[in-house]
Coordinates of C-alpha atoms and ligand atoms in Angstrom, one line a residue:
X1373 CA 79.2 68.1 35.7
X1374 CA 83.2 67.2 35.2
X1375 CA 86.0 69.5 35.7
X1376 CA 85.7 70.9 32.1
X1377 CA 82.3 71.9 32.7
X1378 CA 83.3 73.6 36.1
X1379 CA 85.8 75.0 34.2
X1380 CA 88.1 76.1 37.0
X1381 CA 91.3 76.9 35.6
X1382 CA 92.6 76.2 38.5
X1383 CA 91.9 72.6 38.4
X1384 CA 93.9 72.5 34.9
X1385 CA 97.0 74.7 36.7
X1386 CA 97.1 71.8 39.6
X1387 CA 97.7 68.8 36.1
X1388 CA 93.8 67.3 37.6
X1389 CA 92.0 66.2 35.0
X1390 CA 88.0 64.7 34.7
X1391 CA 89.2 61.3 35.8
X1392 CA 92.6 61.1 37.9
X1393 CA 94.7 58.1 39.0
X1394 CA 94.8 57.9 42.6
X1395 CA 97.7 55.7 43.4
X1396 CA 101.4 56.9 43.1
X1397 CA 104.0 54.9 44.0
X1398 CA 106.4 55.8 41.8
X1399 CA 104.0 55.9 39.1
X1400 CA 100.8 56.9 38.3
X1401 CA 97.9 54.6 38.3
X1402 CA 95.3 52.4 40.3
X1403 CA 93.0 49.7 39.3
X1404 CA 90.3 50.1 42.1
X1405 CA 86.7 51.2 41.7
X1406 CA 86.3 55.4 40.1
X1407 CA 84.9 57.1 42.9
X1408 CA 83.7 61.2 42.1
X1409 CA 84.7 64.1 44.2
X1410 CA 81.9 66.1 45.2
X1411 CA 82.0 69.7 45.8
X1412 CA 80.5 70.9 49.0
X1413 CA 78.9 73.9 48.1
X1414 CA 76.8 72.6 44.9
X1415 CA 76.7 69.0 45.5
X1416 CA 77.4 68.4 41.9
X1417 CA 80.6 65.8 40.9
X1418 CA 84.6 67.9 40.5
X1419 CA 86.1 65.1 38.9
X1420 CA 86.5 61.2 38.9
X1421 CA 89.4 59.4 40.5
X1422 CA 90.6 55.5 40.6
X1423 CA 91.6 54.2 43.8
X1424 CA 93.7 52.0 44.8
X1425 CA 93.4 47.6 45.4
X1426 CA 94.9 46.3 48.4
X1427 CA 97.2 44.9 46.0
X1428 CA 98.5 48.3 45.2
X1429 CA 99.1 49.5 48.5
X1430 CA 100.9 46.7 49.5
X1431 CA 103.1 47.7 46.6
X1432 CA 103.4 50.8 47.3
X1433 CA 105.1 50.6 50.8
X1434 CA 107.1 48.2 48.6
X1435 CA 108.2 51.6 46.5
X1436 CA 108.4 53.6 49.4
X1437 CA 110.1 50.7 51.5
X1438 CA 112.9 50.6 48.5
X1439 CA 113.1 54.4 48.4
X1440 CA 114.2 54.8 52.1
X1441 CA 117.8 53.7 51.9
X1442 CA 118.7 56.3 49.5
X1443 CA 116.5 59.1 51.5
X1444 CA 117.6 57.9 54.5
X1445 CA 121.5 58.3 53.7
X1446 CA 121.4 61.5 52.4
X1447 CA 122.4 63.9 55.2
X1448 CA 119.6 65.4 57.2
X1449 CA 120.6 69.4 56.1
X1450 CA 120.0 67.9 52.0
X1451 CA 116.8 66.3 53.1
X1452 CA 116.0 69.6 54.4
X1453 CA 117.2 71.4 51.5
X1454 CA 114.6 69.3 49.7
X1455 CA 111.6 70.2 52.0
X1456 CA 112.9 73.8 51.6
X1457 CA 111.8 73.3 48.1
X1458 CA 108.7 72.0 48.4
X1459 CA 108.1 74.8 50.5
X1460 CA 108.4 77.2 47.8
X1461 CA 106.8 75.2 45.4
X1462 CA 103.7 75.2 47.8
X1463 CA 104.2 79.1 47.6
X1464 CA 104.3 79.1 43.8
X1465 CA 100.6 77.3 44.2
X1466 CA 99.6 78.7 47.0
X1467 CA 96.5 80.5 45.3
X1468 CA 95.4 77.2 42.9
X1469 CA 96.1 74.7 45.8
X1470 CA 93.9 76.6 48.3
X1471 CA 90.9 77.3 45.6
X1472 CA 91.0 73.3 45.2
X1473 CA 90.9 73.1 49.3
X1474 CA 88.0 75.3 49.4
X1475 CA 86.0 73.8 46.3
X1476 CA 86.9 70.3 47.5
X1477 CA 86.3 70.5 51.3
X1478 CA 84.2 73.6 51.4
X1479 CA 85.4 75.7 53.7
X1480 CA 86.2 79.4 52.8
X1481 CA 88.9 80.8 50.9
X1482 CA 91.1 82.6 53.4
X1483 CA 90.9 79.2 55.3
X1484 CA 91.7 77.4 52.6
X1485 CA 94.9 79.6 52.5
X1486 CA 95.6 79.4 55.9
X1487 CA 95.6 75.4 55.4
X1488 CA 98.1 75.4 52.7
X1489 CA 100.2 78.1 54.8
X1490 CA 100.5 75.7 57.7
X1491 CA 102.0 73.1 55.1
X1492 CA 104.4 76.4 54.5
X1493 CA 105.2 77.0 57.8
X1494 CA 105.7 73.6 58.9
X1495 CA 108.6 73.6 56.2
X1496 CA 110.2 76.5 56.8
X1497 CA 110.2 74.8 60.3
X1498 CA 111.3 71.6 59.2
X1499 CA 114.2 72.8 57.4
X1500 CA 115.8 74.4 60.6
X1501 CA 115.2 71.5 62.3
X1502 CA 117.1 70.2 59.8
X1503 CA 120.1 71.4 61.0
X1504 CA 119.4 71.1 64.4
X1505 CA 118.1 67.1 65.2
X1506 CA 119.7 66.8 68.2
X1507 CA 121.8 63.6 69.9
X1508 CA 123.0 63.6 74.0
X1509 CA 125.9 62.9 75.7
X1510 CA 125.5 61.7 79.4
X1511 CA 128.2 61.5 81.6
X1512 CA 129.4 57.6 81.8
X1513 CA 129.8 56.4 85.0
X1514 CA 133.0 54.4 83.8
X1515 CA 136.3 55.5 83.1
X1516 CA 136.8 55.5 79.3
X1517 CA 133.3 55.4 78.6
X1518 CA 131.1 57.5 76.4
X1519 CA 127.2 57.3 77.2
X1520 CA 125.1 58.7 74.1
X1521 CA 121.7 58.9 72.9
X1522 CA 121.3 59.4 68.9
X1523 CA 118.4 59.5 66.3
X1524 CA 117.6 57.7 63.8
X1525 CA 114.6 57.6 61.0
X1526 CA 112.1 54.6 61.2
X1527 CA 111.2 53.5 58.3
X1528 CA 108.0 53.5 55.6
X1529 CA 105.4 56.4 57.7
X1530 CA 102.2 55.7 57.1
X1531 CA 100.2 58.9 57.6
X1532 CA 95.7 58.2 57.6
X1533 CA 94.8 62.2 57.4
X1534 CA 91.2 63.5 57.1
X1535 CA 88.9 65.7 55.1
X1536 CA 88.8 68.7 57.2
X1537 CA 92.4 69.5 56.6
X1538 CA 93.1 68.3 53.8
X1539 CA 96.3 69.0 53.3
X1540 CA 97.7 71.1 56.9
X1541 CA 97.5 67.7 58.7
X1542 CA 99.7 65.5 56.2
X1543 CA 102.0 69.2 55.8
X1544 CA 102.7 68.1 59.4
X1545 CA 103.3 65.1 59.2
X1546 CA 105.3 64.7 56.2
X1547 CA 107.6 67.7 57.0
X1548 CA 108.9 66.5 59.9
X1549 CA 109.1 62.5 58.7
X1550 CA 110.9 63.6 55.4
X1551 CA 114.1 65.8 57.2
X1552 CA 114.1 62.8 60.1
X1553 CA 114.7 60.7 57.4
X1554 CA 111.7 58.8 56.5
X1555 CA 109.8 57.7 53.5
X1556 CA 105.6 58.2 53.5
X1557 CA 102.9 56.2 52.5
X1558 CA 99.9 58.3 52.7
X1559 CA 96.3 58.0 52.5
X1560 CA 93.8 61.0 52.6
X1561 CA 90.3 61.1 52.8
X1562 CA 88.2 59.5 50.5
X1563 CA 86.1 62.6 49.9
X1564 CA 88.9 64.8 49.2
X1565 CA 91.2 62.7 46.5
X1566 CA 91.8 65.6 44.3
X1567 CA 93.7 68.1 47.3
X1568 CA 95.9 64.7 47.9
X1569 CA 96.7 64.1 44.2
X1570 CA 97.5 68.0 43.6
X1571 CA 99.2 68.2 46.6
X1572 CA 101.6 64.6 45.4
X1573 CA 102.5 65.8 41.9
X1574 CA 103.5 69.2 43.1
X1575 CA 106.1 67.3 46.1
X1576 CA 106.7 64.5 43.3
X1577 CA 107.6 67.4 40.8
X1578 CA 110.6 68.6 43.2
X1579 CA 111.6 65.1 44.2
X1580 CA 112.2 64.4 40.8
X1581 CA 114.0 67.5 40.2
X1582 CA 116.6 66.2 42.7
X1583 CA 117.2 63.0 41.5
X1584 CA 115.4 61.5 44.4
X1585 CA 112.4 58.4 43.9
X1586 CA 108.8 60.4 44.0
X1587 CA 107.8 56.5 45.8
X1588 CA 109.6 58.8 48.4
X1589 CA 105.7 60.2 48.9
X1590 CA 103.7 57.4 47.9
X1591 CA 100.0 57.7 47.8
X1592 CA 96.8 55.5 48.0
X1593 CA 93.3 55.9 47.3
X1594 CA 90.2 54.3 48.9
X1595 CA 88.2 53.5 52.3
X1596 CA 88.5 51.8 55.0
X1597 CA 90.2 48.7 53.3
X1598 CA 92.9 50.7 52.4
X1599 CA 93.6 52.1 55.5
X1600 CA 93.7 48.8 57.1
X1601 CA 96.2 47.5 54.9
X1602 CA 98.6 50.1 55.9
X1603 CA 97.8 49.5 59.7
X1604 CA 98.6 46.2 59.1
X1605 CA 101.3 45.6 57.1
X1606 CA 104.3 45.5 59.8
X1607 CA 106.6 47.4 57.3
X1608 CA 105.1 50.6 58.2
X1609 CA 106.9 51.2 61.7
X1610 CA 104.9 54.0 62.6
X1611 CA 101.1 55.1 62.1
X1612 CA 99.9 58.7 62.0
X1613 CA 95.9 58.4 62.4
X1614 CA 94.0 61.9 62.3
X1615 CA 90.3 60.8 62.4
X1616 CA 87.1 59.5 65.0
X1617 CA 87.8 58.6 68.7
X1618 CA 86.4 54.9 67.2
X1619 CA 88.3 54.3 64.1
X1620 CA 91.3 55.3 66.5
X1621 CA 90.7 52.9 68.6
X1622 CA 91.2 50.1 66.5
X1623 CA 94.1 51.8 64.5
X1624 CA 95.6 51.7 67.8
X1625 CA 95.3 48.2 68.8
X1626 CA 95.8 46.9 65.3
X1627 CA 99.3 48.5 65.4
X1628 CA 99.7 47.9 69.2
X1629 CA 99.5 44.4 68.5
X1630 CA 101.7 43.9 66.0
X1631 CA 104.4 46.1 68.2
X1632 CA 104.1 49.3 65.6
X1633 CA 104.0 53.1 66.9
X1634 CA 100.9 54.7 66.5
X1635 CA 99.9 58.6 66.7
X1636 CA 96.7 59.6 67.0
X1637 CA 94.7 62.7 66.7
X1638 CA 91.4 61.9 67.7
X1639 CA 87.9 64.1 68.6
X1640 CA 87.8 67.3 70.3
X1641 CA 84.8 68.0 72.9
X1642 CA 86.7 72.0 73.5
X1643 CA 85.4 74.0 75.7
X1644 CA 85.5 77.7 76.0
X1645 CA 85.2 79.3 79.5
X1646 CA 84.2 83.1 79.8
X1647 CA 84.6 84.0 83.7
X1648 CA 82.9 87.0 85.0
X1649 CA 86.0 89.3 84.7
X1650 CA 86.1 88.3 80.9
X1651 CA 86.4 91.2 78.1
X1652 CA 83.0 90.1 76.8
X1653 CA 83.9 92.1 73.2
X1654 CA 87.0 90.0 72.2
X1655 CA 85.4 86.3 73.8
X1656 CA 82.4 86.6 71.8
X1657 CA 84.4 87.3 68.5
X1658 CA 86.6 84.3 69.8
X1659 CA 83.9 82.5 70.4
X1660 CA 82.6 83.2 67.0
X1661 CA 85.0 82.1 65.3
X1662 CA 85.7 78.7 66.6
X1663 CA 82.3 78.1 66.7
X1664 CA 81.4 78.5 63.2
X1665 CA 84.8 79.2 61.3
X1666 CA 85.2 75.8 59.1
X1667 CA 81.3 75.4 59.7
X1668 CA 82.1 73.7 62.9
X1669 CA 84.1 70.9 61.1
X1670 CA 87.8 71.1 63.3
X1671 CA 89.0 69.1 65.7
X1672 CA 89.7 72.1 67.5
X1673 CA 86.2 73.5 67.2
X1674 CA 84.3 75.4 70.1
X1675 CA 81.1 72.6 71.2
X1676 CA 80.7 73.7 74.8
X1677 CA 80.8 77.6 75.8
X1678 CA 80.8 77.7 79.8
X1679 CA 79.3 80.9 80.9
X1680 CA 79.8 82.3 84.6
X1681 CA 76.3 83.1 85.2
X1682 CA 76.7 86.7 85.8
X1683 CA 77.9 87.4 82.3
X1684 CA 75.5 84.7 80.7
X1685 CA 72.6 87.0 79.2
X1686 CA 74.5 89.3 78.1
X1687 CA 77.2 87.2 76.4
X1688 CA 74.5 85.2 74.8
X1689 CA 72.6 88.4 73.5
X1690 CA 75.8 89.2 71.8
X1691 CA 76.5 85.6 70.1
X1692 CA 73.0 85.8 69.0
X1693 CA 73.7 89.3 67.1
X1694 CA 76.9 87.8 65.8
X1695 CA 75.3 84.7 64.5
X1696 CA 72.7 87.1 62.7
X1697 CA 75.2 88.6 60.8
X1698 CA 77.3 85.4 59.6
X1699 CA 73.7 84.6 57.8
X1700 CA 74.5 87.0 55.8
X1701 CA 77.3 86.3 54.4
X1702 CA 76.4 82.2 53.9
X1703 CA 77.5 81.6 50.1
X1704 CA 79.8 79.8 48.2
X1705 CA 83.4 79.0 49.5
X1706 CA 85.2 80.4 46.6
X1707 CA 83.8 83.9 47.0
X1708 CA 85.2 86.5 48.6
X1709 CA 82.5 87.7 50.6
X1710 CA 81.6 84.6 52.3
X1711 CA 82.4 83.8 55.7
X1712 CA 80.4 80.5 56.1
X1713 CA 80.7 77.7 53.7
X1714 CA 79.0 74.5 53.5
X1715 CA 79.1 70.8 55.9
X1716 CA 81.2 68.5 53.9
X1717 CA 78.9 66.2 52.5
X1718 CA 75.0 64.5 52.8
X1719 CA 76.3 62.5 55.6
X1720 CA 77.1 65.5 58.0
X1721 CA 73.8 67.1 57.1
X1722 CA 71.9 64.3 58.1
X1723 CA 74.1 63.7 61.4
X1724 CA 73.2 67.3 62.0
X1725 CA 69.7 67.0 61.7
X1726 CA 69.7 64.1 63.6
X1727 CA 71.2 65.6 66.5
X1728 CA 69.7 69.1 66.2
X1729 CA 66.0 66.8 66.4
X1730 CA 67.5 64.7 69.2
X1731 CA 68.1 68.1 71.4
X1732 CA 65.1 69.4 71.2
X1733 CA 63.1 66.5 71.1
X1734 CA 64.5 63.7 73.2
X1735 CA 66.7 65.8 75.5
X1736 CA 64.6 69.4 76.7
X1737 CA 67.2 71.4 74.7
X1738 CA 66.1 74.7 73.8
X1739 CA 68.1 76.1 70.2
X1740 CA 68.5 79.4 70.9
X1741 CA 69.7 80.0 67.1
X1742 CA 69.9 77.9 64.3
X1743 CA 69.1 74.7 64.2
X1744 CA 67.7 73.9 60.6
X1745 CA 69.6 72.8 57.0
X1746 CA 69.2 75.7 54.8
X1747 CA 67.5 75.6 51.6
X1748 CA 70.0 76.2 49.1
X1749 CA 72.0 73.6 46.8
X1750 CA 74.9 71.9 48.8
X1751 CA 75.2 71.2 52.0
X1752 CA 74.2 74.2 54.2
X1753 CA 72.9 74.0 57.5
X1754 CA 72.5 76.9 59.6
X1755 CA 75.1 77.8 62.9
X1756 CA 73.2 76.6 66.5
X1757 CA 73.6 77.3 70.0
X1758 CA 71.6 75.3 72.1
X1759 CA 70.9 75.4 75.7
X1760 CA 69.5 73.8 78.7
X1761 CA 71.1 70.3 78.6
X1762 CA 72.7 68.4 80.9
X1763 CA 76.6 68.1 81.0
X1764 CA 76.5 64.4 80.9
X1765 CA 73.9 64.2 78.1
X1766 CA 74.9 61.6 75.4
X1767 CA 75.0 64.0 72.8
X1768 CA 77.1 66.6 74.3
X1769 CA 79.4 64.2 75.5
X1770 CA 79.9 62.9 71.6
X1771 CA 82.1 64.8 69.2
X1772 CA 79.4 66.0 66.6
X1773 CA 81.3 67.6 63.1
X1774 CA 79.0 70.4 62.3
X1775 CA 78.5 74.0 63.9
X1776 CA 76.5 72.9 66.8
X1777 CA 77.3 75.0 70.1
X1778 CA 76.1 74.0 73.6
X1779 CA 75.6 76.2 76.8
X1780 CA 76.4 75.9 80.3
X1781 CA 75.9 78.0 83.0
X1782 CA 78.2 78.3 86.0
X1783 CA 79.9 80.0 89.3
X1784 CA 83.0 79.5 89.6
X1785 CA 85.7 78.9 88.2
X1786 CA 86.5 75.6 89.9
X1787 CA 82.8 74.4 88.2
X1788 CA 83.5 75.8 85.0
X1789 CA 87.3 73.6 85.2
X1790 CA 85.2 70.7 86.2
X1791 CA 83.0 71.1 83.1
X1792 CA 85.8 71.8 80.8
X1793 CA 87.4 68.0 82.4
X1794 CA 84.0 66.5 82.3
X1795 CA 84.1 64.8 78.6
X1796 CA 86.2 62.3 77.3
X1797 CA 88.0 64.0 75.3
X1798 CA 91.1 66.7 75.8
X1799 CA 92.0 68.4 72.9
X1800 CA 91.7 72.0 73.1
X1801 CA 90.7 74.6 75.3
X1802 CA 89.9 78.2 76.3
X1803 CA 89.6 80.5 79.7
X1804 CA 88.6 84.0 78.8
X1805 CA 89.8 85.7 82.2
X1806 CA 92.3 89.3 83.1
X1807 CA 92.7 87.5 86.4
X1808 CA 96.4 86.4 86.6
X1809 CA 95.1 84.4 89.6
X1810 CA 92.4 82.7 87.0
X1811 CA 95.1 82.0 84.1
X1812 CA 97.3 79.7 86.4
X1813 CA 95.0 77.8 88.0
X1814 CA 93.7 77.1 84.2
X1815 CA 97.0 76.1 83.3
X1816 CA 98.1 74.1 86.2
X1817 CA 97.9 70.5 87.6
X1818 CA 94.0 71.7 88.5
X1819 CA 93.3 73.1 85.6
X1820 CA 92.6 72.5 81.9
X1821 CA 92.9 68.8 81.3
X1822 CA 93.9 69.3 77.6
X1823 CA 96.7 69.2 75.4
X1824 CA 95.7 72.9 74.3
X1825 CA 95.3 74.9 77.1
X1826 CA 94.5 78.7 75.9
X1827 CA 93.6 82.1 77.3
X1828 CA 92.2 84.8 76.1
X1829 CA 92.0 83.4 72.4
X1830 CA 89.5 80.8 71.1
X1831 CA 90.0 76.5 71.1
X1832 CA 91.0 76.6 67.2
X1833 CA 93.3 78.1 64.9
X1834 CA 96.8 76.5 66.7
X1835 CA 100.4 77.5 65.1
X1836 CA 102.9 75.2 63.7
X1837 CA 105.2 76.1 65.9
X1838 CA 104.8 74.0 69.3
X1839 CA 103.4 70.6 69.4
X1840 CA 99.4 69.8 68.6
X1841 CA 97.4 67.2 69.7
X1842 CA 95.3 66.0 73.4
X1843 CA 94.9 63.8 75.8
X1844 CA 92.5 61.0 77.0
X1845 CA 90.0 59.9 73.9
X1846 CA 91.7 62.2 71.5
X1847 CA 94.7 59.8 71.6
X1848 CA 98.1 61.4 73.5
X1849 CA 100.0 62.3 69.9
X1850 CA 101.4 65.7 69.1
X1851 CA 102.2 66.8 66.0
X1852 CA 104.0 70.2 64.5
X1853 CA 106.7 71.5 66.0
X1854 CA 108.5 71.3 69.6
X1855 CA 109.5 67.6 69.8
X1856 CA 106.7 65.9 68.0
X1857 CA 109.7 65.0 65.6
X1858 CA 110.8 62.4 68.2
X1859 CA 107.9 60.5 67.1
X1860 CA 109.3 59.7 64.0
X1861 CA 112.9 58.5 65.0
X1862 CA 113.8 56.0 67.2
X1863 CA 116.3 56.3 69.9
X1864 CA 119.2 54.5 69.8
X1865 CA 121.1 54.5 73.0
X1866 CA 124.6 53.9 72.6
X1867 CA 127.6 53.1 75.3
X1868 CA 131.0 53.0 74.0
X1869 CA 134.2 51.8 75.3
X1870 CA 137.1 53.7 74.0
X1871 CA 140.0 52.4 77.2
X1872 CA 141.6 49.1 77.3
X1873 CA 139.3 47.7 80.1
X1874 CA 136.2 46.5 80.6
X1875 CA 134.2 47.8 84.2
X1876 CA 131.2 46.7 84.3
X1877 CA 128.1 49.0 85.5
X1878 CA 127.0 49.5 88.9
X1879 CA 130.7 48.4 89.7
X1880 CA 129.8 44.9 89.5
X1881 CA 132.7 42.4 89.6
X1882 CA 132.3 39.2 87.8
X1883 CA 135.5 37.6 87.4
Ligands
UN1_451 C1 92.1 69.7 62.8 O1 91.0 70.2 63.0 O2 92.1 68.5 62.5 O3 94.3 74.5 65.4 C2 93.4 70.4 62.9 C3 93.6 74.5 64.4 C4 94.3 74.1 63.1 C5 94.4 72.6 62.9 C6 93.2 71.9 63.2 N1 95.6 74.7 63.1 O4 92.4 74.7 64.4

């Protein structure tokens, strides 16, 4: 069953062998327990990999902690430099790094691309920002004063990504840390070791090309042990969590309480809105998309479709026929033909079926499509839209990870905003409208509760290039690009007195 077996050269390209150490810190290595990667799409075991003791990750925030002054002194345009290069070394394995994606996480090829292109992007972007950190002057309201505000990197990042992007999310984050400055301590999923490992010796590669520590990018292996000792350990100044509204939650007061920064990107309930006015042709192939593209298994994915009623049967009727054809074209990942890949792992199958039985059974849901695991090795289940529930319902309020689809009916726009509102979450969202009148209600104080607030294109598939990430349950952080880099600095405000005396604010006398 091992790599050699599999013989996928691309595994051999990437420096993966059967069993892989999962801990870098400097080094390669770990002592924990071997756990196997799993490929989606067959079920059968990739390779092995050792994870990491709590020891281990303790010391490697030690490695990264001793790597920072040296990072952190280099001027910000060299640290750029340096993430230029990883940007082309991520082009030189562009093709092997996104075959591993798709073989390790399962979703399709050109997906798998489009995750490693974001990690491109997002250091293309990071280099220009690079250049351009920026630093204030405010006008002092004393004589011979100078009132500033300037930048400066935190520390040891800890960055807690998950499977579903394996590699896009942590692109993000450590982009952006690296040029502001920072060191990372990273831990990936547990199910997708081999994406993190591939992805480390490639950055480690060009690190050490430079003349620079690799502990700069330290990685750890493991569950949730390991991932708590990062959250706890007060030498990591700032957490980036990507992962469950729950697990958040307790990321979040862990490092609340000891006074760390924490960003979060939590679950996604996203809605997308068709109004009556809609161009039916290009919502439905939205629709399609972010309903079933990653087999349901983004943050940003389309679980609620909001339908005015007048446009309803007809939109429906034409879902249905697209759904028919993506049955087609169900295979494995890796192949070029495919357009739907396989859930994850057994755990999302069996939350799926769970959930699927609980809607029809327990709830009065009808499945309009869908709605069963297909019989095929891996872990296929077929894409479902389900109807007739109500908004509230426990399971449409949850964030389920599989391609599950519910539908409402409305009226108005106004019911269809309240809808989109009604769920604790507020990731992403979409209003498929050619009303100008529509489009800024949707995006103003009455409107789309959410961090992504989109028109005319589907809830998923966000660029690099402003700031990602929602309000309420999914957690307030932003990510990417705009000024998601401020979550990585800290602020240092700074008052100098370059005269001879020494006025006081507020013109306060005390003498
Ligand atoms: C996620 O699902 O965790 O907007 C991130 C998107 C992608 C990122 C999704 N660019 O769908």
């Amino acid at each position: 069953y091992l790599v050699t077996d599999l013989n996928y050269g691309f595994l051999k390209q990437l420096g993966l062998t059967t069993e892989n150490p999962g801990l870098y810190d400097g080094r390669w290595g770990g002592s924990g327990k071997v756990i196997e990667s799993i490929s989606p799409s067959t079920g059968k075991v990739i390779a092995k990999v050792r994870t990491s003791i709590p020891q281990e990750v303790r010391n490697a925030i030690t490695e990264a902690h001793k790597a920072w002054p040296q990072w952190a002194s280099l001027p910000a345009p060299t640290r750029g430099e340096i993430v230029r290069q990883i940007g082309d070394e991520l082009r030189n394995n562009l093709k092997p790094l996104s075959q591993l994606v798709s073989l390790e996480m399962g979703k399709i090829l050109p997906e798998g691309i489009g995750e490693v292109q974001e990690f491109i992007d997002i250091c293309d972007y990071a280099v220009g920002l690079s250049r351009m950190l920026p630093g204030s002057m405010f006008p002092s309201e004393r004589k011979n004063h100078a009132l500033m505000e300037k930048w400066n990197p935190l520390g040891v990042v800890g960055v807690i990504s998950a499977f579903n992007f394996p590699i896009a999310v942590y692109g993000w984050n450590s982009a952006i840390a690296m040029v502001c400055g920072n060191t990372i301590v990273w831990k990936g999923a547990l199910t997708t070791p081999l994406v993190s490992i591939a992805t480390t010796k490639i950055i480690t590669g060009v690190l050490e090309r430079n003349g620079i520590p690799g502990s700069v990018v330290s990685l750890v292996t493991g569950g949730p042990e390991v991932g708590e000792t990062i959250v706890e350990d007060t030498r990591v100044p700032l957490i980036s969590f990507t992962g469950s509204t729950n697990v958040g939650k307790e990321v979040a007061l862990k490092v609340q309480e000891r006074f760390g920064k924490f960003l979060l990107e939590l679950g996604g309930n996203n809605a997308l809105i068709v109004a009556q006015d809609a161009e039916l042709e290009m919502a439905v192939r939205a629709a399609v998309f972010s309903c079933v593209g990653t087999a349901g298994q983004r943050c940003t994915t389309t679980r609620r479709l909001i339908l005015h009623s007048k446009i309803k049967n007809e939109f429906l009727g034409k879902l249905k026929k697209a759904y028919e054809s993506i049955l087609e074209r169900i295979g494995d990942p890796l192949e070029n033909n495919t357009l739907y890949g396989p859930l994850h792992n057994q755990h999302a199958v069996d939350e799926y079926k769970v959930i699927t039985y609980r809607n029809k059974i327990l709830c009065g849901g009808k499945i309009e499509f869908g709605g069963k695991q297909i019989e095929r090795p891996g872990f296929y289940v077929e894409p479902t839209i389900i109807s007739g529930l109500p908004a509230d319902a426990k399971i449409v309020q949850t964030e389920t990870f599989a391609p599950i689809v519910y539908i409402f009916e409305t009226n108005s726009l106004e019911d269809a905003v309240a809808l989109n509102n009604g769920v604790q979450q507020g990731l992403s969202s979409s209003l498929f409208t050619k009303s100008i009148e529509n489009v800024f209600r949707w995006i103003g104080p009455h409107g789309s509760d959410c961090g992504i607030v989109n028109v005319n294109i589907g809830t998923s598939g966000a660029e690099i290039g402003a700031a990602f990430g929602g309000e309420k349950a999914t957690g307030g952080g932003r990510e990417s690009g705009s000024d998601a880099w401020k979550h990585y600095m800290r602020r240092a405000t700074i008052t100098i007195n370059y005269g001879n005396d020494l006025p006081l604010a507020q013109g306060i006398k005390f003498e």
